[in-house]
PDB file of C-alpha atoms and ligand atoms in Angstrom:
ATOM      1  CA  MET I   2     302.686 131.672 143.029  1.00 46.00           C
ATOM      2  CA  SER I   3     304.949 130.342 140.379  1.00 50.00           C
ATOM      3  CA  SER I   4     307.307 127.378 140.621  1.00 69.00           C
ATOM      4  CA  ASN I   5     309.672 129.038 138.078  1.00 87.00           C
ATOM      5  CA  PRO I   6     313.302 129.536 139.212  1.00 92.00           C
ATOM      6  CA  GLY I   7     314.310 133.267 139.527  1.00 96.00           C
ATOM      7  CA  LEU I   8     315.684 135.254 136.755  1.00 97.00           C
ATOM      8  CA  LEU I   9     319.332 136.553 136.672  1.00 98.00           C
ATOM      9  CA  TYR I  10     319.654 140.274 135.566  1.00 98.00           C
ATOM     10  CA  VAL I  11     323.091 141.716 134.840  1.00 98.00           C
ATOM     11  CA  VAL I  12     323.549 145.466 134.855  1.00 98.00           C
ATOM     12  CA  CYS I  13     326.605 147.010 133.549  1.00 98.00           C
ATOM     13  CA  GLY I  14     327.988 150.436 132.937  1.00 97.00           C
ATOM     14  CA  PRO I  15     331.094 152.500 133.954  1.00 95.00           C
ATOM     15  CA  SER I  16     331.270 154.708 137.059  1.00 90.00           C
ATOM     16  CA  GLY I  17     329.777 157.972 136.284  1.00 92.00           C
ATOM     17  CA  VAL I  18     326.694 156.584 134.349  1.00 96.00           C
ATOM     18  CA  GLY I  19     324.612 156.264 137.592  1.00 95.00           C
ATOM     19  CA  LYS I  20     324.162 152.444 137.473  1.00 96.00           C
ATOM     20  CA  THR I  21     324.555 152.008 141.204  1.00 95.00           C
ATOM     21  CA  SER I  22     321.686 154.453 142.039  1.00 96.00           C
ATOM     22  CA  LEU I  23     319.661 152.856 139.337  1.00 98.00           C
ATOM     23  CA  VAL I  24     319.999 149.237 140.567  1.00 98.00           C
ATOM     24  CA  ARG I  25     319.304 150.293 144.165  1.00 97.00           C
ATOM     25  CA  ALA I  26     316.112 152.055 143.059  1.00 98.00           C
ATOM     26  CA  LEU I  27     315.128 149.117 140.962  1.00 98.00           C
ATOM     27  CA  VAL I  28     315.339 146.627 143.937  1.00 98.00           C
ATOM     28  CA  GLU I  29     313.417 149.194 146.087  1.00 98.00           C
ATOM     29  CA  ARG I  30     310.669 149.540 143.518  1.00 97.00           C
ATOM     30  CA  ARG I  31     310.484 145.816 142.832  1.00 97.00           C
ATOM     31  CA  PRO I  32     310.976 143.965 146.107  1.00 94.00           C
ATOM     32  CA  ALA I  33     310.871 140.713 144.276  1.00 93.00           C
ATOM     33  CA  LEU I  34     314.307 141.339 142.970  1.00 97.00           C
ATOM     34  CA  SER I  35     317.386 141.175 145.145  1.00 96.00           C
ATOM     35  CA  LEU I  36     320.766 142.572 144.798  1.00 97.00           C
ATOM     36  CA  SER I  37     323.670 140.327 144.882  1.00 98.00           C
ATOM     37  CA  VAL I  38     326.575 141.451 147.205  1.00 98.00           C
ATOM     38  CA  SER I  39     329.846 140.863 145.500  1.00 98.00           C
ATOM     39  CA  TYR I  40     333.259 139.917 147.044  1.00 98.00           C
ATOM     40  CA  THR I  41     336.104 142.233 146.662  1.00 98.00           C
ATOM     41  CA  THR I  42     339.772 142.731 147.590  1.00 98.00           C
ATOM     42  CA  ARG I  43     339.480 146.465 147.660  1.00 97.00           C
ATOM     43  CA  ALA I  44     339.373 148.349 150.807  1.00 97.00           C
ATOM     44  CA  PRO I  45     335.943 149.702 152.074  1.00 97.00           C
ATOM     45  CA  ARG I  46     335.271 153.395 151.341  1.00 95.00           C
ATOM     46  CA  ALA I  47     333.906 155.622 153.877  1.00 95.00           C
ATOM     47  CA  GLY I  48     330.400 154.644 154.900  1.00 95.00           C
ATOM     48  CA  GLU I  49     330.552 151.086 153.086  1.00 95.00           C
ATOM     49  CA  GLN I  50     329.670 148.304 155.390  1.00 96.00           C
ATOM     50  CA  ASP I  51     331.083 144.829 155.116  1.00 98.00           C
ATOM     51  CA  GLY I  52     328.231 142.445 153.813  1.00 97.00           C
ATOM     52  CA  VAL I  53     326.077 145.425 152.549  1.00 95.00           C
ATOM     53  CA  ALA I  54     328.180 147.242 149.887  1.00 94.00           C
ATOM     54  CA  TYR I  55     330.453 144.215 149.273  1.00 97.00           C
ATOM     55  CA  HIS I  56     331.962 141.404 151.335  1.00 98.00           C
ATOM     56  CA  PHE I  57     335.489 142.739 151.771  1.00 98.00           C
ATOM     57  CA  VAL I  58     338.039 139.925 151.749  1.00 98.00           C
ATOM     58  CA  THR I  59     341.773 139.635 151.729  1.00 98.00           C
ATOM     59  CA  ALA I  60     343.585 138.640 148.324  1.00 98.00           C
ATOM     60  CA  GLY I  61     344.336 135.274 149.937  1.00 98.00           C
ATOM     61  CA  ARG I  62     340.656 134.529 150.796  1.00 98.00           C
ATOM     62  CA  PHE I  63     339.668 135.637 147.240  1.00 98.00           C
ATOM     63  CA  ALA I  64     342.096 133.391 145.665  1.00 98.00           C
ATOM     64  CA  ALA I  65     340.910 130.464 147.721  1.00 98.00           C
ATOM     65  CA  MET I  66     337.413 130.984 146.839  1.00 98.00           C
ATOM     66  CA  GLN I  67     338.376 131.218 143.254  1.00 98.00           C
ATOM     67  CA  ALA I  68     340.391 127.980 143.362  1.00 98.00           C
ATOM     68  CA  ALA I  69     337.318 126.285 145.017  1.00 98.00           C
ATOM     69  CA  GLY I  70     335.126 127.323 142.242  1.00 97.00           C
ATOM     70  CA  GLU I  71     333.048 129.505 144.323  1.00 98.00           C
ATOM     71  CA  PHE I  72     332.561 132.412 141.868  1.00 98.00           C
ATOM     72  CA  LEU I  73     329.792 132.435 139.176  1.00 98.00           C
ATOM     73  CA  GLU I  74     332.016 135.011 137.573  1.00 98.00           C
ATOM     74  CA  HIS I  75     335.058 137.099 138.817  1.00 98.00           C
ATOM     75  CA  ALA I  76     337.245 139.727 137.239  1.00 98.00           C
ATOM     76  CA  GLN I  77     340.075 142.148 137.964  1.00 97.00           C
ATOM     77  CA  VAL I  78     338.867 145.663 137.646  1.00 94.00           C
ATOM     78  CA  PHE I  79     341.617 148.195 137.841  1.00 90.00           C
ATOM     79  CA  ASP I  80     343.753 147.122 140.648  1.00 92.00           C
ATOM     80  CA  HIS I  81     341.326 144.805 142.584  1.00 97.00           C
ATOM     81  CA  HIS I  82     339.463 141.506 142.260  1.00 98.00           C
ATOM     82  CA  TYR I  83     335.616 141.225 142.316  1.00 98.00           C
ATOM     83  CA  GLY I  84     333.406 138.176 142.122  1.00 98.00           C
ATOM     84  CA  THR I  85     330.037 136.973 142.466  1.00 98.00           C
ATOM     85  CA  SER I  86     329.145 133.994 144.842  1.00 98.00           C
ATOM     86  CA  ALA I  87     327.816 131.054 142.806  1.00 97.00           C
ATOM     87  CA  PRO I  88     326.100 129.374 145.713  1.00 97.00           C
ATOM     88  CA  ALA I  89     324.405 132.474 146.900  1.00 97.00           C
ATOM     89  CA  VAL I  90     322.991 133.190 143.469  1.00 97.00           C
ATOM     90  CA  ALA I  91     322.096 129.477 142.897  1.00 96.00           C
ATOM     91  CA  GLN I  92     320.339 129.350 146.247  1.00 96.00           C
ATOM     92  CA  ALA I  93     318.220 132.504 145.417  1.00 96.00           C
ATOM     93  CA  LEU I  94     317.251 131.470 141.785  1.00 96.00           C
ATOM     94  CA  GLN I  95     316.379 127.960 142.977  1.00 95.00           C
ATOM     95  CA  GLY I  96     314.122 129.522 145.596  1.00 94.00           C
ATOM     96  CA  GLY I  97     312.349 131.544 142.810  1.00 93.00           C
ATOM     97  CA  ARG I  98     313.951 134.853 143.690  1.00 95.00           C
ATOM     98  CA  SER I  99     315.409 136.903 140.898  1.00 97.00           C
ATOM     99  CA  VAL I 100     318.852 138.352 141.453  1.00 98.00           C
ATOM    100  CA  VAL I 101     320.467 141.656 139.942  1.00 98.00           C
ATOM    101  CA  LEU I 102     324.258 141.617 139.540  1.00 98.00           C
ATOM    102  CA  GLU I 103     325.966 145.042 139.147  1.00 98.00           C
ATOM    103  CA  ILE I 104     329.252 143.886 137.594  1.00 98.00           C
ATOM    104  CA  ASP I 105     331.658 144.792 134.743  1.00 98.00           C
ATOM    105  CA  TRP I 106     331.576 143.714 131.163  1.00 98.00           C
ATOM    106  CA  GLN I 107     334.027 140.773 131.830  1.00 98.00           C
ATOM    107  CA  GLY I 108     331.809 139.397 134.453  1.00 98.00           C
ATOM    108  CA  ALA I 109     328.778 139.880 132.095  1.00 98.00           C
ATOM    109  CA  ARG I 110     330.436 137.750 129.625  1.00 98.00           C
ATOM    110  CA  GLN I 111     331.089 134.890 132.077  1.00 98.00           C
ATOM    111  CA  ALA I 112     327.592 135.165 133.431  1.00 98.00           C
ATOM    112  CA  ARG I 113     326.083 134.816 129.886  1.00 97.00           C
ATOM    113  CA  ALA I 114     328.312 131.790 129.146  1.00 97.00           C
ATOM    114  CA  ARG I 115     327.354 130.071 132.369  1.00 96.00           C
ATOM    115  CA  LEU I 116     323.688 131.047 132.412  1.00 95.00           C
ATOM    116  CA  PRO I 117     322.558 131.915 128.891  1.00 93.00           C
ATOM    117  CA  GLY I 118     319.063 132.682 130.138  1.00 94.00           C
ATOM    118  CA  CYS I 119     320.313 135.811 131.983  1.00 97.00           C
ATOM    119  CA  VAL I 120     319.200 139.167 130.933  1.00 98.00           C
ATOM    120  CA  THR I 121     321.917 141.640 130.398  1.00 98.00           C
ATOM    121  CA  VAL I 122     321.617 145.422 130.378  1.00 98.00           C
ATOM    122  CA  MET I 123     324.049 148.114 129.571  1.00 98.00           C
ATOM    123  CA  VAL I 124     323.563 151.628 131.015  1.00 98.00           C
ATOM    124  CA  LEU I 125     324.771 154.460 128.706  1.00 98.00           C
ATOM    125  CA  PRO I 126     325.264 158.196 129.476  1.00 98.00           C
ATOM    126  CA  PRO I 127     323.165 160.404 127.134  1.00 97.00           C
ATOM    127  CA  SER I 128     326.469 161.976 125.673  1.00 97.00           C
ATOM    128  CA  VAL I 129     330.200 161.928 126.091  1.00 96.00           C
ATOM    129  CA  ALA I 130     330.010 165.492 127.483  1.00 94.00           C
ATOM    130  CA  VAL I 131     327.569 164.501 130.251  1.00 95.00           C
ATOM    131  CA  LEU I 132     329.744 161.567 131.200  1.00 96.00           C
ATOM    132  CA  ARG I 133     332.837 163.888 131.333  1.00 93.00           C
ATOM    133  CA  GLU I 134     330.896 166.271 133.547  1.00 91.00           C
ATOM    134  CA  ARG I 135     329.831 163.494 135.906  1.00 91.00           C
ATOM    135  CA  LEU I 136     333.229 162.066 136.193  1.00 91.00           C
ATOM    136  CA  GLY I 137     334.954 165.300 136.583  1.00 86.00           C
ATOM    137  CA  GLY I 138     332.560 167.119 138.950  1.00 67.00           C
ATOM    138  CA  ARG I 139     334.924 166.482 141.898  1.00 59.00           C
ATOM    139  CA  GLY I 140     337.586 169.010 141.340  1.00 73.00           C
ATOM    140  CA  ASP I 141     340.146 166.309 140.334  1.00 80.00           C
ATOM    141  CA  ASP I 142     343.098 166.859 138.053  1.00 87.00           C
ATOM    142  CA  PRO I 143     342.405 166.805 134.309  1.00 89.00           C
ATOM    143  CA  ALA I 144     344.906 163.784 133.877  1.00 91.00           C
ATOM    144  CA  LEU I 145     342.805 161.676 136.259  1.00 89.00           C
ATOM    145  CA  ILE I 146     339.557 162.791 134.610  1.00 90.00           C
ATOM    146  CA  GLU I 147     340.946 161.715 131.185  1.00 92.00           C
ATOM    147  CA  ARG I 148     342.009 158.378 132.697  1.00 92.00           C
ATOM    148  CA  ARG I 149     338.478 157.763 134.038  1.00 92.00           C
ATOM    149  CA  MET I 150     337.000 158.830 130.647  1.00 95.00           C
ATOM    150  CA  ARG I 151     339.184 156.299 128.772  1.00 96.00           C
ATOM    151  CA  ASP I 152     338.200 153.501 131.317  1.00 95.00           C
ATOM    152  CA  ALA I 153     334.454 154.443 131.016  1.00 97.00           C
ATOM    153  CA  LEU I 154     334.517 154.570 127.173  1.00 97.00           C
ATOM    154  CA  ALA I 155     336.347 151.130 127.092  1.00 97.00           C
ATOM    155  CA  GLU I 156     333.533 149.620 129.197  1.00 97.00           C
ATOM    156  CA  LEU I 157     330.748 151.246 127.216  1.00 98.00           C
ATOM    157  CA  GLY I 158     332.423 150.002 124.055  1.00 98.00           C
ATOM    158  CA  HIS I 159     330.933 146.550 124.968  1.00 98.00           C
ATOM    159  CA  TRP I 160     327.389 147.754 124.605  1.00 98.00           C
ATOM    160  CA  PRO I 161     326.696 145.528 121.540  1.00 98.00           C
ATOM    161  CA  GLU I 162     327.048 142.453 123.648  1.00 98.00           C
ATOM    162  CA  PHE I 163     324.059 143.322 125.838  1.00 98.00           C
ATOM    163  CA  ASP I 164     320.357 142.287 125.387  1.00 98.00           C
ATOM    164  CA  TYR I 165     319.049 145.745 126.364  1.00 98.00           C
ATOM    165  CA  VAL I 166     320.565 149.349 126.353  1.00 98.00           C
ATOM    166  CA  VAL I 167     319.254 151.985 128.739  1.00 98.00           C
ATOM    167  CA  VAL I 168     320.187 155.624 128.378  1.00 98.00           C
ATOM    168  CA  ASN I 169     320.374 157.260 131.740  1.00 98.00           C
ATOM    169  CA  ASP I 170     319.377 160.822 130.735  1.00 97.00           C
ATOM    170  CA  ARG I 171     316.531 161.401 133.274  1.00 97.00           C
ATOM    171  CA  PHE I 172     316.866 159.088 136.120  1.00 98.00           C
ATOM    172  CA  GLU I 173     313.202 158.328 136.465  1.00 98.00           C
ATOM    173  CA  SER I 174     312.751 157.368 132.922  1.00 98.00           C
ATOM    174  CA  ALA I 175     315.869 155.070 132.982  1.00 98.00           C
ATOM    175  CA  LEU I 176     314.400 153.487 136.145  1.00 98.00           C
ATOM    176  CA  ASP I 177     311.038 152.990 134.444  1.00 98.00           C
ATOM    177  CA  ASP I 178     313.026 151.224 131.564  1.00 98.00           C
ATOM    178  CA  LEU I 179     314.806 148.863 133.880  1.00 98.00           C
ATOM    179  CA  CYS I 180     311.398 147.994 135.561  1.00 98.00           C
ATOM    180  CA  ALA I 181     309.898 147.322 132.271  1.00 98.00           C
ATOM    181  CA  ILE I 182     312.741 145.142 131.064  1.00 98.00           C
ATOM    182  CA  THR I 183     312.470 143.022 134.299  1.00 98.00           C
ATOM    183  CA  ARG I 184     308.712 142.891 133.952  1.00 97.00           C
ATOM    184  CA  ALA I 185     308.774 141.748 130.416  1.00 97.00           C
ATOM    185  CA  ALA I 186     311.467 139.063 131.071  1.00 96.00           C
ATOM    186  CA  GLU I 187     309.063 137.589 133.713  1.00 95.00           C
ATOM    187  CA  ARG I 188     306.186 137.499 131.185  1.00 94.00           C
ATOM    188  CA  ALA I 189     308.098 135.590 128.458  1.00 93.00           C
ATOM    189  CA  ARG I 190     306.029 132.634 127.198  1.00 89.00           C
ATOM    190  CA  GLU I 191     308.253 129.955 128.521  1.00 88.00           C
ATOM    191  CA  ARG I 192     308.075 131.327 132.013  1.00 89.00           C
ATOM    192  CA  GLN I 193     304.266 131.398 131.855  1.00 90.00           C
ATOM    193  CA  ARG I 194     303.884 127.729 130.890  1.00 89.00           C
ATOM    194  CA  THR I 195     303.624 126.448 134.461  1.00 87.00           C
ATOM    195  CA  TRP I 196     301.052 129.069 135.392  1.00 87.00           C
ATOM    196  CA  VAL I 197     298.912 128.275 132.303  1.00 90.00           C
ATOM    197  CA  ALA I 198     299.173 124.545 133.002  1.00 91.00           C
ATOM    198  CA  THR I 199     297.960 124.886 136.593  1.00 90.00           C
ATOM    199  CA  GLN I 200     295.648 127.709 136.276  1.00 92.00           C
ATOM    200  CA  LEU I 201     294.086 127.323 132.728  1.00 93.00           C
ATOM    201  CA  PRO I 202     294.474 123.735 132.102  1.00 91.00           C
ATOM    202  CA  GLU I 203     291.770 124.053 129.424  1.00 93.00           C
ATOM    203  CA  LEU I 204     294.380 125.716 127.389  1.00 94.00           C
ATOM    204  CA  SER I 205     297.018 122.960 127.585  1.00 81.00           C
ATOM    205  CA  PRO I 206     297.183 120.486 124.609  1.00 74.00           C
ATOM    206  CA  GLY I 207     295.149 117.460 125.387  1.00 65.00           C
TER     207      GLY I 207
HETATM  208  P1  5GP R   8     333.853 149.993 142.721  1.00 69.06           P
HETATM  209  O1  5GP R   8     335.098 149.476 143.395  1.00 69.06           O
HETATM  210  O2  5GP R   8     333.850 151.413 142.167  1.00 69.06           O
HETATM  211  O3  5GP R   8     332.698 149.594 143.712  1.00 69.06           O
HETATM  212  O4  5GP R   8     333.588 148.956 141.349  1.00 69.06           O
HETATM  213  C1  5GP R   8     334.414 148.981 140.369  1.00 69.06           C
HETATM  214  C2  5GP R   8     333.835 148.197 139.232  1.00 69.06           C
HETATM  215  O5  5GP R   8     333.782 146.750 139.610  1.00 69.06           O
HETATM  216  C3  5GP R   8     332.455 148.479 138.762  1.00 69.06           C
HETATM  217  O6  5GP R   8     332.432 148.652 137.374  1.00 69.06           O
HETATM  218  C4  5GP R   8     331.636 147.318 139.277  1.00 69.06           C
HETATM  219  O7  5GP R   8     330.428 147.180 138.436  1.00 69.06           O
HETATM  220  C5  5GP R   8     332.612 146.277 139.162  1.00 69.06           C
HETATM  221  N1  5GP R   8     332.140 145.103 139.977  1.00 69.06           N
HETATM  222  C6  5GP R   8     331.614 145.244 141.329  1.00 69.06           C
HETATM  223  N2  5GP R   8     331.354 144.012 141.637  1.00 69.06           N
HETATM  224  C7  5GP R   8     331.619 143.122 140.788  1.00 69.06           C
HETATM  225  C8  5GP R   8     331.722 141.688 140.629  1.00 69.06           C
HETATM  226  O8  5GP R   8     331.303 140.866 141.513  1.00 69.06           O
HETATM  227  N3  5GP R   8     332.102 141.107 139.341  1.00 69.06           N
HETATM  228  C9  5GP R   8     332.602 141.918 138.447  1.00 69.06           C
HETATM  229  N4  5GP R   8     332.973 141.294 137.428  1.00 69.06           N
HETATM  230  N5  5GP R   8     332.724 143.182 138.577  1.00 69.06           N
HETATM  231  C10 5GP R   8     332.160 143.897 139.791  1.00 69.06           C
END
């Protein structure tokens, strides 16, 4: 057991890059991590349960939460508002649980400013051609696909701001990368100080 607070992981990437499947698989493989459930003003899509995919709230409730400073970060993405609950994240971290946020680049910037120790990851597609294929595979009209491409490339353009960059070419290997990043962050020297001091006191300066 360690008395360290949990770590905050921020995973970004546009739709079509596979980040939702990756973060779900990450928290399944590493049960010590939990996925934060965001608040949003957008309507639920088919199969999305309130409190699981998102907390679905009205624009009024969102604005009230924002005014009360209840968001660790929040952003307008396309036509809707999205935000991460600050108290929920703080409670998990203080209880020693690590939390994964799946948010956009604007939110990542705010998270970094508020919690500089957070670990940020951008997920990239292996190529623009593959991204276009993933975004256009639904028989949609070309103008819509081009708009999605523009939005996706704008998000991806922020990759230099991130600590780690994972290319989702093969799902399993991208997942291995995410697991490795989280494991390495947990093994950082500063996080091992408490363990060394209690378990190997002989190594502590006298
Ligand atoms: P969707 O509506 O397709 O579920 O998500 C649209 C975008 O909003 C995605 O890029 C997703 O990462 C982002 N998003 C979801 N939740 C949050 C949040 O709490 N904060 C921010 N900043 N972005 C979010």
